[in-house]
Amino acid sequence: MTINKNLTLEGLGESLTTIIGNNTRIFTINSGATVNISNLKLQSGGIHNNGTLTISNSTIQSSKVTGNGGALYNTGTLTVNDSTLVGNSANANSNGGGVGGAIYNVGTLTVNSSTLTNNSSVHACANFNCLYTGGEAGAIYSNGTATLNHSTLNDNSASGYHGGGIYNHTGIFTINDSTLSGNTTRVNGGGIFNNAGELAINNVTLSDGTAIDGGGVYNKDGDLVISNSTLSNNSTTHSGGSIYHIGSGTMNVRNSTLSGNSALGESSGLGGGAIYSAATALILNSTIVNNSALGVGGGIWNTVPLSIGNSIVVGNTAPTGKEIRSNGTLNSLGHNLFGENAEAGLEGADSVASDLILAGSMTTAIAPLADNGGPTPTHMLLPGSPAIDA
């Protein structure tokens, strides 16, 4: 159905009003039209929006399209409030597609208090010997402006290439007060893949993502800001268990926790249990603990200058550089707590006079990751911890 004028469509509730498609677009909204859809379910079909669309208190499920944007394809202005997008998929064919399992956005997107779960982007070739791409952005692809507030993205997958949860391509993407958990990709960026865009993450829990590189976030040529967030239990088969940062962009991590992440690549050319950084980076007032690498750099592995201050890097493990392996320059801004010094813990890196070295086990200074009343899980400092007022 094509909608070319203003329309309000209100159902009796998701359990009472269901519109069933045939895995094609149920609605196409033309440019200039303003449409409000609420209190209903769309099943086996989604929406192509070129106008202004607001979806509230609704569900879009099991929409499986060949092309992009399994549930929603947006070139206009799209707002999703208090809704669920579940079990949708974007599938590639010989003409391309397969991007954005739930949402494909090249306009302006705002998602508020919503859940995107078990969506997928699907590559068409089992052996990947194809001349086209696909299978990117398990939940959301954005090449425009996107904001995600108070929402959950969990168990989405990209079977082809990048971005199990989100793929931000040269756009501006802001995530506030949200949870991304259990998102997976065949290649890079289990939670998020940021390609030459601006990505801001604030008060976010990013956990249990899996990828080859960048289990939580893969940042390539983009500007990444992470604040007041927790990245935990993400894993990779190569490097950057939580964050993989390369290219011409910058990374700024502030007031955040990276815990329990792992990089499982077993060679001297792989590692960074929490962070692999090959581009300009700054870490302030953050906690990097209990991460592991089977190669180098249990906590951090950097190959270009990285600055760190007022932070805790302890209890990480790796055969080389338990806490930090620096093949570039590690610039300590002071007032850090490191778990081990010299080659055992800080290989290729040096502490400064105001830094402290933890004499005993991590368990004597820092409590396990837990809900301590903030927006995300954190490690509480134990009484007598040397990090207090350091």
Tab-separated table of C-alpha atoms in Angstrom, residues 5 9-10 19 30 40 88-89 116 119 123 134 146 161 167 178 191 197 210 214 260 274 300 336 348 353 378 388:
chain	number	residue	atom	x	y	z
A	5	LYS	CA	-0.890	11.927	2.358
A	9	LEU	CA	-3.207	4.377	11.878
A	10	GLU	CA	-4.024	3.223	15.416
A	19	ILE	CA	-1.398	-6.790	9.574
A	30	ASN	CA	5.904	8.883	-0.043
A	40	LEU	CA	-0.474	-2.837	16.271
A	88	ASN	CA	13.443	-9.688	10.826
A	89	SER	CA	16.056	-10.224	8.139
A	116	LEU	CA	15.626	-4.987	18.536
A	119	ASN	CA	17.335	-9.736	13.600
A	123	HIS	CA	24.901	-13.038	2.791
A	134	GLY	CA	25.862	-8.334	1.937
A	146	ALA	CA	20.843	8.104	14.088
A	161	TYR	CA	30.791	-9.141	7.022
A	167	TYR	CA	26.969	-0.585	11.153
A	178	SER	CA	21.134	1.489	26.207
A	191	GLY	CA	28.413	-5.015	18.636
A	197	GLY	CA	31.656	8.030	11.007
A	210	THR	CA	31.769	-11.820	19.114
A	214	GLY	CA	36.490	-5.878	17.743
A	260	GLY	CA	36.291	-9.772	31.126
A	274	ALA	CA	40.379	-5.213	25.981
A	300	ILE	CA	45.897	-2.966	25.969
A	336	ASN	CA	47.291	5.323	37.089
A	348	GLY	CA	57.402	-1.494	25.850
A	353	ALA	CA	56.297	8.848	39.281
A	378	THR	CA	31.291	-1.382	37.545
A	388	ILE	CA	41.508	5.468	46.359
